[in-house]
Amino acid sequence: MTCPFSNPRNLFDDLAAARETPSIEYSDKLGGYVISRYDDIVSVLDNPGVFSSRPAVPDFPLQVKHIFANKVPEKGTLLAHDNPDHDRLRKSAASFFVPRRLERFEPLLRATAHDLIDGFVENGCIDIKSNFALQLPLRTIVIVAGLDPSRWQWIGRCLSLFGGITQTNEELSVEQRVQDVLELHEYVAKVIEERRTDRRDDLISHIWNERDAGVVDMKDYEHLSMIPGLLLAGHETTTNLLSMGISHLIHYDLWDAATENEESRKAAIEELLRYESAITGMERLVKEESKIGDLVVRPGERLFVALNSGSRDSTKFDTPDKLDFKRQHKHQHLGFGRGIHACLGAPFARLLLRTELAVLKERLPNLRLKTPYEEIQYCRVHSVRGPEAVEIEWDVPSPDEMRVNVGQGNVNSPVRAAAKTEEIEMVVGDVTKVANKIIRLTLCPKDGEKVPKWSPGSHIDVQAGTIGHRQYSICSKPSDDGFIQIAVLKESDTGASNWIHQNAVKGSEISVHGTRNHFSLELGSRKTIFIAGGIGITPIIPMAEAAKEAGVNYSILYLGRSRGNLAFVNDLREAHQDRFMLWVSQDQGGARFDIKAFLAQENLEDLRVYCCGPEALLTGIEEVLADAPPGVLRLERFAANSTGNTKPNTSFEVILARSNKTLRVPEDKSVLEVINEAGAGVMSTCSTGVCGTCEVRVLDGLVDHRDVVLTHSEKAGGKSMMPCVSRCLGKKLTLDLW
């Protein structure tokens, strides 16, 4: 009888035995108590304050520690950080990995896949791991991160040294490995510094944008620490997932079913992640005495949290040892982990795997295993799960069949250029002071170009020098088609608003990103009330003008502390006359306007309220209209609702619009739990609002956003939510689900 976890081909038998053993046993092979049952695993992952992830990233060997000091970050990946540092650093990259945003990289992935297959399609057989599954993610993640695509092989070699720098049984000497790791970090640091002023559509630039926007407080050294770890995780996991997945699909005669269409590929990937993830498990260090099942663990003891075991727990998954693409995922599989340390790059991995399956199906007919399934050799049992090689073969296509139109040409330049966010160059036609610390900019298209199309409620992203982009609502009239206007409040003597006040002069050029609208106006028969606080008047101006032109019943309420700080008062009074109401607290003895009394006289069934202003105003109106019918209130926030995650949970209803199901979400359950119990089948990974995997479309209702991946404007727009953590501010939410 072999020792448990010594034979990688017996891994799942050993994990099943561990689950069936009443006690939790210590494994010398895995270096800790093996946590194998689903509920026990979740209890550990959901309590990062008690169970530290620091052991998941080994310390540098003593021989090189002094060499790497102040040059190579010791905590070179998020897994090495506990809170509060973990959540702080993860916020810098979380919004980059929202699934719908990553779709822009699909052409790059597809073009690179075709390029690789072109190199071996005539051979008829190949080791899919080393020749495709490894190269594709590495070549593309280098570009996505913002590094030179021509250096992908050198970067891959450097990344492969992590965790094995001082080994002596390889081709490279210890000295060469140390030098490679040092040079990699020196190179990444150089690119980070270049992106300080030369922003592009890549991860390094995104982190700079988040730093400049005040989303995250991060040092340059921490910025450096994020990139190599994400590069390593970004290609290693998908390499093994695809290699193992192909072997399973072909062996069980599921290849055609899995690759039939986009939906079948999505379902197959989720089931493969459950069936055999590339992460066997993760180490955890006990920080406080705690109890897991019947086991009492004490500070300093180590755990091995066997993710691959939890995903085959028969108490949570029916027929867990069988691949079933029609499985209803009432419980979240653990293929990408769970909790705050769930895989940050999971959405990118899913996109990559879907693309790989699609292109392989398209290019390699009659795909089959060359290495017998039972003879595939796996790497030793440790935290990472993967085969040493998987040889496949196929029928070599005819020359005509090989002429595939990739549609991208050189994958290193055109695809990359296509992914860049479009910038629009505009000229400042006029600068006018409209209130204390507020200027209005008139922006005209450069070289006779057309003004970007926009609608009332839209904003543009203005480039404030090296500080980054900031959002400003358009405040000109919809009929003004030769220019657009914005108003900028100088908030401090530093930052973007100060830069604009100092540098925006008549004739100067400013770069903007095209218009977007998360505060759209819907005119109809309802009475419409526009409420603005301070600089929040800017999006209201064109909205009120549109309401006037449409002949609807509307009014404007403009609130502020002092008259000198309120812009456009005379213009609004002249344009809207008795429909315009001004309340200046300073003129009212410091009294605040009574919103509750003001709205109490209105018929809520026949009302629509648009409000933009400071958080105190918006929160107050939300509370007043908490019981209003869906669709009455629409808000535009200056920043994310900072109080959202401190509110107590309340019960509310969720309507699944496509099936017309009405579900009750109790205080102690998430929206995600409730909708998946009802069969919605929404994918998830982290369950903590940090990965973006579970994003769903919101059709009606006010969302209490508690995630860290949606931008401020996306939260204000209220068009989507992360149901794993976010809730409802009112009584009802309507989601675009079956």
XYZ file of C-alpha atoms in Angstrom:
738
model
C 0.000 0.000 0.000
C 1.459 3.338 -1.078
C 1.609 6.372 1.159
C -1.303 8.769 0.528
C -0.497 11.579 -1.920
C 2.716 9.946 -3.137
C 1.292 8.800 -6.499
C -0.199 11.676 -8.536
C -2.443 9.337 -10.530
C -4.101 8.234 -7.288
C -4.759 11.798 -6.100
C -8.544 11.673 -6.254
C -8.705 8.257 -4.579
C -6.551 9.624 -1.761
C -8.745 12.733 -1.470
C -11.905 10.611 -1.389
C -10.405 8.521 1.412
C -9.602 11.696 3.327
C -13.197 12.927 2.976
C -14.559 9.605 4.208
C -12.255 9.517 7.239
C -14.120 11.079 10.210
C -11.004 12.753 11.565
C -8.826 15.333 9.811
C -5.380 13.812 9.329
C -1.957 15.410 9.013
C 0.016 14.681 5.826
C 3.794 14.874 5.789
C 3.650 14.867 1.999
C 1.449 17.969 1.863
C 2.897 19.641 4.935
C -0.282 20.164 6.926
C -3.666 18.900 8.056
C -5.569 17.973 4.887
C -8.874 19.859 4.779
C -10.834 17.774 2.298
C -14.575 18.272 2.899
C -16.392 21.096 1.106
C -17.909 22.755 4.165
C -14.617 22.634 6.062
C -12.772 24.124 3.095
C -15.276 26.969 2.816
C -15.013 27.677 6.542
C -11.242 28.102 6.170
C -11.313 30.171 2.978
C -14.026 32.454 4.323
C -11.967 33.254 7.425
C -8.685 34.742 6.147
C -8.163 36.560 9.432
C -7.793 33.226 11.221
C -6.104 31.238 8.440
C -3.260 33.121 6.757
C -2.314 32.488 3.123
C 1.292 33.625 3.643
C 2.711 30.032 3.462
C 1.290 29.679 -0.059
C 4.251 31.756 -1.278
C 7.618 30.409 -0.085
C 10.279 32.755 1.246
C 13.394 33.377 -0.793
C 16.196 30.900 -0.026
C 18.753 32.271 2.421
C 21.462 32.061 -0.250
C 19.790 34.764 -2.363
C 17.768 36.748 0.150
C 20.433 39.430 0.568
C 20.911 39.672 -3.205
C 17.197 40.267 -3.822
C 16.782 42.764 -0.973
C 15.084 45.979 -2.219
C 15.192 44.663 -5.792
C 12.782 41.722 -5.898
C 9.643 41.998 -3.724
C 9.525 39.091 -1.292
C 5.739 39.045 -1.371
C 5.623 38.780 -5.138
C 1.969 37.802 -5.417
C -1.323 38.667 -3.740
C -1.415 35.254 -2.071
C 1.483 36.368 0.109
C -0.572 39.181 1.641
C -3.124 39.029 4.415
C -5.525 41.884 5.069
C -5.590 44.819 5.118
C -2.805 44.843 2.517
C -4.386 42.143 0.352
C -7.665 43.937 -0.305
C -5.891 47.260 -0.757
C -3.540 45.879 -3.406
C -6.152 43.730 -5.136
C -8.311 46.801 -5.724
C -5.589 48.150 -8.008
C -6.231 45.402 -10.566
C -9.707 44.037 -9.783
C -11.661 46.243 -12.199
C -9.279 45.322 -15.043
C -10.395 41.680 -14.876
C -14.170 42.181 -15.143
C -15.224 39.587 -17.774
C -17.005 41.941 -20.182
C -14.010 44.290 -20.213
C -11.630 41.464 -21.073
C -13.608 40.580 -24.215
C -11.565 43.213 -26.080
C -8.589 40.846 -25.902
C -10.397 37.975 -27.633
C -9.043 38.916 -31.102
C -5.515 38.838 -29.682
C -6.077 35.393 -28.157
C -7.636 34.026 -31.326
C -4.929 35.423 -33.608
C -2.165 34.041 -31.408
C -3.852 30.624 -31.297
C -4.027 30.490 -35.094
C -0.417 31.632 -35.350
C 0.746 28.790 -33.099
C -1.314 26.163 -34.908
C 0.034 27.334 -38.258
C 3.447 26.247 -36.994
C 2.519 22.613 -36.316
C -0.738 21.790 -38.111
C 1.068 19.840 -40.858
C 2.842 17.625 -38.308
C -0.272 15.655 -37.395
C 0.786 15.260 -33.757
C 2.190 17.392 -30.957
C 2.603 17.675 -27.210
C -0.263 20.099 -26.663
C 1.095 21.326 -23.335
C 4.513 22.585 -24.399
C 3.619 23.646 -27.940
C 0.231 25.317 -27.421
C -1.205 25.322 -23.895
C 1.955 26.886 -22.430
C 2.884 29.285 -25.212
C -0.525 30.821 -25.905
C -1.256 32.193 -22.410
C 2.342 33.292 -21.914
C 2.565 35.164 -25.220
C -0.752 36.929 -24.645
C -0.504 37.704 -20.926
C 2.798 39.467 -21.643
C 0.945 41.826 -24.010
C -2.039 42.258 -21.688
C 0.302 43.191 -18.849
C 1.992 45.812 -21.017
C 5.372 44.192 -21.696
C 7.291 43.700 -24.938
C 5.754 40.713 -26.813
C 9.062 39.968 -28.522
C 10.557 39.069 -25.122
C 7.928 36.489 -24.159
C 10.335 33.544 -24.189
C 12.846 35.280 -21.918
C 10.038 36.383 -19.597
C 8.716 32.822 -19.498
C 12.155 31.459 -18.644
C 12.520 33.954 -15.805
C 9.066 33.143 -14.441
C 9.837 29.416 -14.479
C 12.634 30.039 -11.972
C 10.325 31.191 -9.190
C 10.438 28.666 -6.382
C 13.433 26.873 -7.868
C 16.167 29.468 -7.923
C 18.713 27.431 -5.966
C 18.089 24.030 -7.562
C 21.198 22.524 -9.129
C 19.846 19.806 -11.388
C 18.817 22.077 -14.224
C 20.646 23.529 -17.214
C 21.064 27.028 -15.759
C 23.476 27.771 -12.949
C 22.247 29.301 -9.706
C 24.071 32.508 -10.622
C 22.296 32.713 -13.995
C 18.907 32.135 -12.387
C 19.495 34.851 -9.832
C 20.562 37.230 -12.586
C 17.479 36.418 -14.697
C 15.102 37.113 -11.813
C 16.887 40.390 -11.048
C 16.794 41.463 -14.695
C 13.101 40.582 -15.038
C 12.178 42.821 -12.112
C 14.468 45.570 -13.351
C 12.753 45.407 -16.748
C 9.221 45.428 -15.283
C 10.136 48.366 -13.027
C 11.349 50.269 -16.090
C 8.060 49.674 -17.933
C 6.078 50.750 -14.873
C 8.023 54.010 -14.785
C 7.421 54.563 -18.516
C 3.682 54.037 -18.043
C 3.629 56.744 -15.387
C 3.272 59.235 -18.246
C 2.637 57.021 -21.300
C -0.609 55.202 -20.516
C -1.863 52.389 -22.724
C -4.553 49.737 -22.612
C -2.681 47.308 -20.393
C -2.588 46.133 -16.797
C 0.381 48.244 -15.731
C -1.350 51.403 -17.008
C -4.618 50.366 -15.373
C -2.941 50.132 -11.988
C -1.478 53.600 -12.535
C -4.969 54.903 -13.358
C -6.366 53.399 -10.170
C -3.520 54.907 -8.161
C -4.065 58.341 -9.690
C -7.816 58.158 -9.122
C -7.299 57.480 -5.432
C -8.843 54.013 -5.671
C -5.744 52.513 -4.087
C -2.848 53.873 -2.052
C 0.134 51.987 -3.428
C 3.892 52.431 -3.490
C 5.950 51.880 -6.658
C 7.558 48.809 -5.087
C 4.101 47.320 -4.473
C 3.170 48.102 -8.077
C 6.231 46.112 -9.118
C 5.283 43.239 -6.822
C 1.941 42.744 -8.601
C 3.160 42.066 -12.129
C 5.486 38.984 -12.060
C 3.112 37.079 -9.783
C 0.135 37.794 -12.047
C 2.191 36.798 -15.094
C 3.126 33.492 -13.480
C -0.383 32.659 -12.286
C -1.869 33.918 -15.544
C -0.233 31.294 -17.717
C 0.585 28.384 -15.397
C -3.010 27.644 -14.393
C -4.487 27.736 -17.893
C -1.600 25.683 -19.287
C -2.465 22.771 -17.018
C -6.234 23.233 -17.249
C -6.232 22.978 -21.031
C -3.789 20.066 -21.115
C -5.759 18.013 -18.590
C -9.104 19.118 -20.004
C -8.330 17.998 -23.544
C -7.275 14.567 -22.312
C -10.534 14.156 -20.359
C -12.765 15.389 -23.177
C -11.186 13.117 -25.777
C -10.991 10.063 -23.500
C -14.642 10.300 -22.447
C -15.766 11.063 -26.031
C -17.002 14.526 -25.038
C -14.856 16.661 -27.349
C -17.553 17.369 -29.937
C -20.223 18.060 -27.314
C -17.923 20.409 -25.422
C -16.829 22.412 -28.470
C -20.153 22.622 -30.324
C -20.790 26.324 -29.611
C -19.985 29.129 -27.187
C -22.491 27.991 -24.565
C -21.244 24.401 -24.646
C -17.667 25.630 -24.250
C -18.627 27.718 -21.219
C -20.406 24.776 -19.598
C -17.535 22.399 -20.357
C -14.944 24.721 -18.848
C -16.873 25.105 -15.599
C -17.308 21.359 -15.307
C -13.636 20.717 -16.084
C -12.678 23.231 -13.389
C -14.827 21.302 -10.931
C -13.672 17.886 -12.096
C -9.925 18.551 -12.004
C -8.623 22.020 -11.307
C -5.013 23.035 -11.865
C -4.887 23.880 -8.163
C -4.750 20.786 -5.942
C -4.903 22.948 -2.865
C -3.401 25.831 -0.937
C -1.449 26.055 2.281
C -2.763 28.048 5.209
C -1.167 29.026 8.523
C -3.322 29.041 11.654
C -3.173 32.442 13.390
C -5.765 31.879 16.121
C -6.990 28.763 17.890
C -9.975 27.483 15.978
C -12.056 24.397 15.330
C -12.490 22.703 11.953
C -14.977 19.897 12.275
C -13.774 18.030 15.362
C -10.176 19.183 14.960
C -8.855 21.943 17.199
C -5.999 23.781 15.458
C -3.604 26.126 17.207
C -1.504 29.110 16.116
C 1.497 28.089 14.048
C -0.014 24.859 12.714
C -0.371 24.393 8.976
C -3.247 23.279 6.789
C -3.436 22.008 3.236
C -6.813 23.158 1.891
C -7.575 20.602 -0.837
C -9.672 22.531 -3.358
C -9.788 19.599 -5.779
C -11.308 17.491 -3.020
C -14.066 19.959 -2.151
C -15.215 20.108 -5.751
C -15.788 16.339 -5.701
C -17.637 16.230 -2.397
C -20.749 14.105 -2.993
C -22.694 16.038 -0.346
C -22.569 19.066 -2.656
C -22.257 17.623 -6.172
C -24.251 14.688 -7.559
C -22.129 12.002 -9.264
C -18.994 14.077 -8.591
C -16.600 11.696 -10.369
C -18.458 12.086 -13.665
C -18.171 14.925 -16.184
C -21.653 16.385 -16.651
C -21.991 19.528 -18.773
C -25.654 19.904 -17.809
C -24.868 20.009 -14.115
C -26.806 22.650 -12.179
C -24.208 24.447 -10.077
C -26.163 25.085 -6.895
C -22.847 25.138 -5.081
C -19.816 27.040 -6.280
C -17.009 24.782 -7.420
C -13.588 25.541 -5.964
C -11.560 25.316 -9.154
C -10.385 28.905 -8.816
C -10.508 29.006 -5.036
C -12.918 31.107 -3.035
C -12.981 34.158 -0.810
C -10.591 37.083 -0.897
C -7.806 34.940 -2.364
C -9.891 33.539 -5.232
C -7.985 33.660 -8.508
C -7.832 37.281 -9.691
C -7.268 36.232 -13.300
C -10.114 33.689 -13.411
C -12.163 35.732 -15.941
C -9.151 35.966 -18.261
C -8.517 32.231 -17.869
C -12.115 31.454 -18.813
C -11.921 33.672 -21.905
C -8.609 32.104 -22.907
C -9.863 28.539 -22.452
C -13.038 29.212 -24.466
C -10.960 30.674 -27.284
C -8.482 27.785 -27.214
C -11.224 25.172 -27.441
C -12.893 27.018 -30.319
C -9.730 27.389 -32.402
C -8.516 23.833 -31.761
C -11.905 22.503 -32.864
C -11.750 24.650 -35.992
C -8.198 23.760 -37.013
C -7.498 20.160 -35.908
C -10.010 17.653 -37.341
C -10.639 14.273 -35.714
C -8.620 15.140 -32.628
C -7.508 12.158 -30.538
C -5.015 11.166 -27.852
C -1.693 9.755 -28.982
C -0.567 9.006 -25.435
C -3.021 6.494 -23.905
C -5.119 8.214 -21.255
C -4.004 5.838 -18.490
C -0.334 6.476 -19.311
C -0.380 10.267 -19.024
C 2.157 11.169 -16.356
C 1.284 13.832 -13.806
C 3.686 16.075 -11.908
C 4.220 15.265 -8.233
C 1.386 15.996 -5.823
C 1.680 19.548 -4.484
C -0.324 22.739 -4.716
C -0.260 22.785 -8.530
C -1.908 19.988 -10.538
C -0.830 19.230 -14.088
C 0.455 16.600 -16.523
C 4.050 16.418 -17.684
C 2.894 16.171 -21.302
C -0.220 15.298 -23.331
C 0.430 14.122 -26.875
C -2.461 14.469 -29.307
C -2.864 13.726 -33.007
C -5.297 14.692 -35.759
C -6.004 14.279 -39.453
C -3.742 16.704 -41.322
C -5.974 19.111 -43.296
C -5.539 19.618 -47.016
C -3.705 22.766 -48.194
C -7.041 24.435 -49.014
C -8.399 23.683 -45.548
C -5.276 25.153 -43.969
C -5.888 28.582 -45.488
C -7.568 30.066 -42.452
C -8.232 33.787 -42.465
C -7.026 34.808 -39.035
C -8.018 38.399 -39.690
C -5.312 40.032 -37.607
C -1.942 39.601 -39.318
C 0.985 40.216 -36.998
C -0.333 39.450 -33.528
C 2.251 41.632 -31.848
C 1.209 44.971 -33.325
C -2.202 45.272 -35.024
C -4.057 43.352 -32.339
C -2.372 45.308 -29.629
C -3.147 48.584 -31.353
C -6.767 47.586 -31.820
C -7.103 47.044 -28.105
C -6.081 50.586 -27.271
C -8.813 52.874 -25.980
C -9.634 55.602 -28.512
C -8.542 59.117 -27.592
C -10.233 62.212 -29.036
C -8.172 65.388 -29.306
C -10.145 68.571 -28.570
C -9.260 72.264 -28.355
C -10.339 74.548 -25.517
C -12.477 77.214 -27.197
C -13.324 79.138 -24.055
C -12.778 79.118 -20.287
C -15.339 80.906 -18.113
C -15.538 81.200 -14.341
C -19.126 80.321 -13.402
C -18.874 80.139 -9.582
C -16.315 80.027 -6.801
C -13.682 77.443 -7.816
C -15.767 76.347 -10.838
C -14.835 76.927 -14.474
C -16.749 75.973 -17.589
C -14.717 74.643 -20.494
C -15.970 74.806 -24.064
C -14.310 71.983 -26.005
C -14.247 72.020 -29.794
C -13.227 69.189 -32.101
C -9.752 69.443 -33.559
C -9.168 69.780 -37.314
C -12.833 70.042 -38.217
C -13.797 66.660 -36.787
C -17.315 66.045 -35.525
C -18.332 66.419 -31.906
C -18.667 62.963 -30.305
C -22.292 61.876 -30.136
C -23.844 62.234 -26.706
C -27.196 62.271 -24.948
C -28.394 64.087 -21.797
C -26.698 62.603 -18.745
C -23.490 61.704 -20.617
C -19.954 62.294 -19.403
C -16.487 62.319 -20.937
C -13.162 61.170 -19.501
C -10.679 64.053 -19.550
C -6.923 63.420 -19.552
C -5.407 65.573 -16.787
C -1.752 65.432 -17.784
C 0.140 62.612 -16.099
C -2.465 62.372 -13.336
C -4.798 60.311 -15.476
C -8.408 60.504 -16.623
C -11.300 62.023 -14.674
C -14.990 61.949 -15.520
C -16.928 65.165 -16.089
C -20.586 65.441 -17.048
C -21.485 67.314 -20.213
C -23.435 70.481 -19.354
C -24.052 72.027 -22.782
C -27.378 71.875 -24.581
C -28.167 68.836 -26.730
C -28.742 71.210 -29.664
C -25.155 72.517 -29.467
C -23.552 70.287 -32.086
C -20.360 72.278 -32.658
C -18.905 71.879 -29.172
C -19.400 70.300 -25.777
C -19.086 71.951 -22.385
C -18.064 70.665 -18.983
C -17.767 72.378 -15.604
C -14.842 71.594 -13.317
C -14.855 72.226 -9.574
C -11.384 72.717 -8.122
C -11.474 70.310 -5.196
C -7.951 70.899 -3.848
C -4.563 72.339 -4.746
C -3.477 68.978 -6.134
C -5.058 66.357 -8.351
C -6.875 66.399 -11.678
C -9.230 69.319 -11.057
C -6.340 71.550 -10.023
C -4.387 70.499 -13.129
C -7.315 71.442 -15.366
C -7.735 74.813 -13.635
C -4.030 75.513 -14.083
C -3.551 74.238 -17.636
C -6.843 74.604 -19.528
C -6.597 77.908 -21.398
C -8.111 79.063 -24.659
C -6.377 77.307 -27.530
C -4.865 74.513 -25.458
C -5.445 70.895 -26.444
C -7.053 68.280 -24.218
C -7.447 64.550 -24.823
C -10.755 62.945 -23.913
C -12.257 59.496 -24.115
C -15.530 59.342 -26.022
C -18.872 59.962 -24.343
C -20.562 57.415 -22.094
C -23.930 57.558 -20.349
C -24.748 55.823 -17.068
C -27.395 58.421 -16.129
C -29.690 58.238 -19.128
C -32.865 60.301 -19.376
C -36.165 58.568 -20.086
C -38.918 61.026 -20.984
C -42.568 60.040 -20.911
C -45.873 60.931 -19.338
C -44.586 60.854 -15.757
C -43.875 64.050 -13.870
C -40.108 64.487 -13.736
C -38.198 66.167 -10.907
C -34.521 67.011 -11.318
C -32.641 67.456 -8.030
C -29.059 68.725 -7.955
C -26.632 69.475 -5.166
C -23.685 71.782 -5.907
C -21.642 70.736 -8.936
C -24.183 67.940 -9.463
C -26.136 70.450 -11.558
C -23.952 69.714 -14.594
C -25.710 66.597 -15.970
C -29.087 68.062 -14.974
C -28.722 71.071 -17.326
C -29.041 69.138 -20.627
C -31.583 66.752 -19.095
C -33.854 69.634 -18.077
C -33.411 71.253 -21.488
C -34.492 68.010 -23.165
C -37.519 67.779 -20.871
C -38.471 71.354 -21.765
C -38.173 70.659 -25.492
C -40.276 67.496 -25.141
C -43.046 69.376 -23.341
C -43.146 67.066 -20.316
C -44.151 68.144 -16.823
C -40.880 68.796 -15.026
C -39.270 70.884 -12.298
C -35.726 71.564 -11.049
C -34.610 71.735 -7.420
C -31.097 73.161 -6.985
C -29.539 72.889 -3.501
C -26.371 74.368 -2.043
C -24.774 75.897 1.013
C -23.816 79.329 -0.360
C -24.899 81.295 -3.422
C -21.358 81.981 -4.592
C -20.626 78.260 -4.927
C -23.602 77.525 -7.190
C -22.996 77.689 -10.934
C -25.472 78.544 -13.700
C -28.218 79.863 -11.392
C -29.176 82.839 -13.580
C -29.100 80.747 -16.761
C -31.355 78.108 -15.216
C -33.800 80.641 -13.803
C -34.074 82.377 -17.168
C -34.485 79.138 -19.115
C -36.955 77.401 -16.804
C -38.598 80.270 -14.878
C -41.183 78.999 -12.379
C -40.110 75.386 -12.921
C -36.787 76.248 -11.264
C -36.460 76.279 -7.456
C -33.302 77.330 -5.592
C -32.495 76.558 -1.951
C -29.387 78.130 -0.421
C -28.858 76.999 3.170
C -26.888 80.132 4.032
C -29.919 82.256 3.096
C -32.188 80.035 5.207
C -30.316 80.411 8.484
C -28.331 77.246 7.769
C -31.458 75.088 7.459
C -31.333 72.103 5.127
C -34.069 71.547 2.588
C -36.728 69.038 3.706
C -36.626 66.482 0.907
C -39.073 64.184 2.667
C -41.771 66.840 2.946
C -41.110 68.000 -0.614
C -41.629 64.536 -2.098
C -44.470 63.561 0.227
C -46.899 65.610 -1.857
C -46.041 63.730 -5.046
C -47.815 60.715 -6.526
C -45.004 58.153 -6.563
C -46.810 55.983 -9.109
C -46.560 58.812 -11.632
C -43.132 60.225 -10.779
C -39.532 59.999 -11.909
C -36.719 61.638 -9.940
C -33.209 62.289 -11.294
C -30.646 63.321 -8.718
C -26.945 64.156 -8.798
C -24.906 65.569 -5.951
C -22.944 64.779 -2.809
C -23.374 61.456 -1.053
C -25.391 62.872 1.859
C -28.032 64.180 -0.558
C -28.244 60.937 -2.519
C -28.427 58.771 0.580
C -31.195 60.961 1.985
C -33.271 60.696 -1.176
C -32.711 56.941 -1.334
C -34.068 56.627 2.197
C -37.090 58.818 1.425
C -37.931 56.812 -1.706
C -37.005 53.387 -0.332
C -40.603 52.168 -0.678
C -41.246 53.822 -4.037
C -42.127 51.641 -7.039
C -39.180 50.440 -9.153
C -37.856 52.985 -11.630
C -38.868 56.128 -9.752
C -35.349 57.193 -8.702
C -32.210 57.470 -10.812
C -28.936 58.680 -9.356
C -25.540 59.897 -10.534
C -22.839 59.628 -7.879
C -19.569 61.539 -7.710
C -17.951 58.502 -6.047
C -18.793 54.990 -4.922
C -21.269 54.698 -2.091
C -18.893 54.420 0.833
C -21.658 53.472 3.234
C -23.064 50.612 1.204
C -21.172 47.802 2.880
C -21.893 49.059 6.394
C -25.670 48.888 6.127
C -27.398 45.965 7.823
C -28.785 43.325 5.513
C -32.523 43.483 4.902
C -34.832 41.077 3.134
C -36.073 41.939 -0.357
C -37.485 40.395 -3.519
C -35.642 39.525 -6.715
C -37.564 39.104 -9.947
C -35.982 36.996 -12.697
C -37.401 38.848 -15.693
C -37.036 36.135 -18.330
C -38.928 33.501 -16.357
C -40.999 35.937 -14.271
C -39.939 34.121 -11.092
C -40.130 36.099 -7.856
C -37.668 35.054 -5.157
C -37.240 36.216 -1.576
C -33.672 37.058 -0.487
C -33.465 36.761 3.318
C -31.072 38.769 5.472
C -28.661 35.862 5.893
C -28.330 34.851 2.225
C -26.754 36.498 -0.801
C -28.606 37.187 -4.029
C -26.248 34.727 -5.719
C -27.181 31.916 -3.344
C -30.904 32.490 -3.814
C -30.918 32.760 -7.601
C -28.659 29.730 -8.044
C -30.801 27.656 -5.693
C -33.634 28.531 -8.076
C -31.598 27.266 -11.034
C -30.210 30.508 -12.492
C -26.758 28.946 -12.886
C -24.773 32.172 -12.493
C -21.028 31.485 -12.421
C -19.005 32.721 -9.466
C -15.505 32.469 -8.092
C -14.685 34.660 -5.110
C -18.047 35.179 -3.301
C -16.578 38.413 -1.891
C -17.098 40.921 -4.711
C -13.497 41.108 -5.871
C -13.406 39.133 -9.142
C -16.366 40.225 -11.299
C -17.256 36.712 -12.461
C -20.884 36.755 -11.314
C -21.897 40.111 -12.851
C -25.568 40.186 -13.881
C -27.652 42.809 -15.655
C -30.099 44.856 -13.557
C -33.336 45.906 -15.265
C -34.974 47.711 -12.358
C -34.418 48.595 -8.723
C -31.726 50.297 -6.663
C -28.552 48.316 -6.056
C -26.571 48.479 -2.824
C -23.177 47.967 -4.456
C -20.641 46.245 -2.193
C -18.070 45.051 -4.735
C -14.714 46.568 -5.652
C -14.709 45.871 -9.402
C -17.370 48.162 -10.863
C -16.282 51.733 -11.485
C -17.932 54.670 -9.741
C -19.926 55.540 -12.851
C -20.996 51.924 -13.391
C -22.278 51.748 -9.841
C -24.084 55.041 -10.273
C -25.612 53.796 -13.516
C -27.096 50.801 -11.717
C -27.183 48.658 -14.868
C -25.353 45.668 -13.380
C -24.373 44.159 -10.037
C -22.259 41.481 -8.390
C -24.893 39.293 -6.680
C -22.355 37.515 -4.482
C -22.179 40.587 -2.201
C -24.374 43.418 -3.496
C -27.953 43.774 -2.346
C -31.027 45.984 -2.791
C -31.541 49.459 -1.351
C -35.298 49.176 -1.721
C -37.823 46.367 -1.706
C -37.271 44.804 -5.106
C -34.666 44.116 -7.812
C -35.379 42.897 -11.332
C -32.555 40.939 -12.979
C -32.138 39.889 -16.608
C -32.146 36.168 -15.818
C -34.272 33.070 -16.340
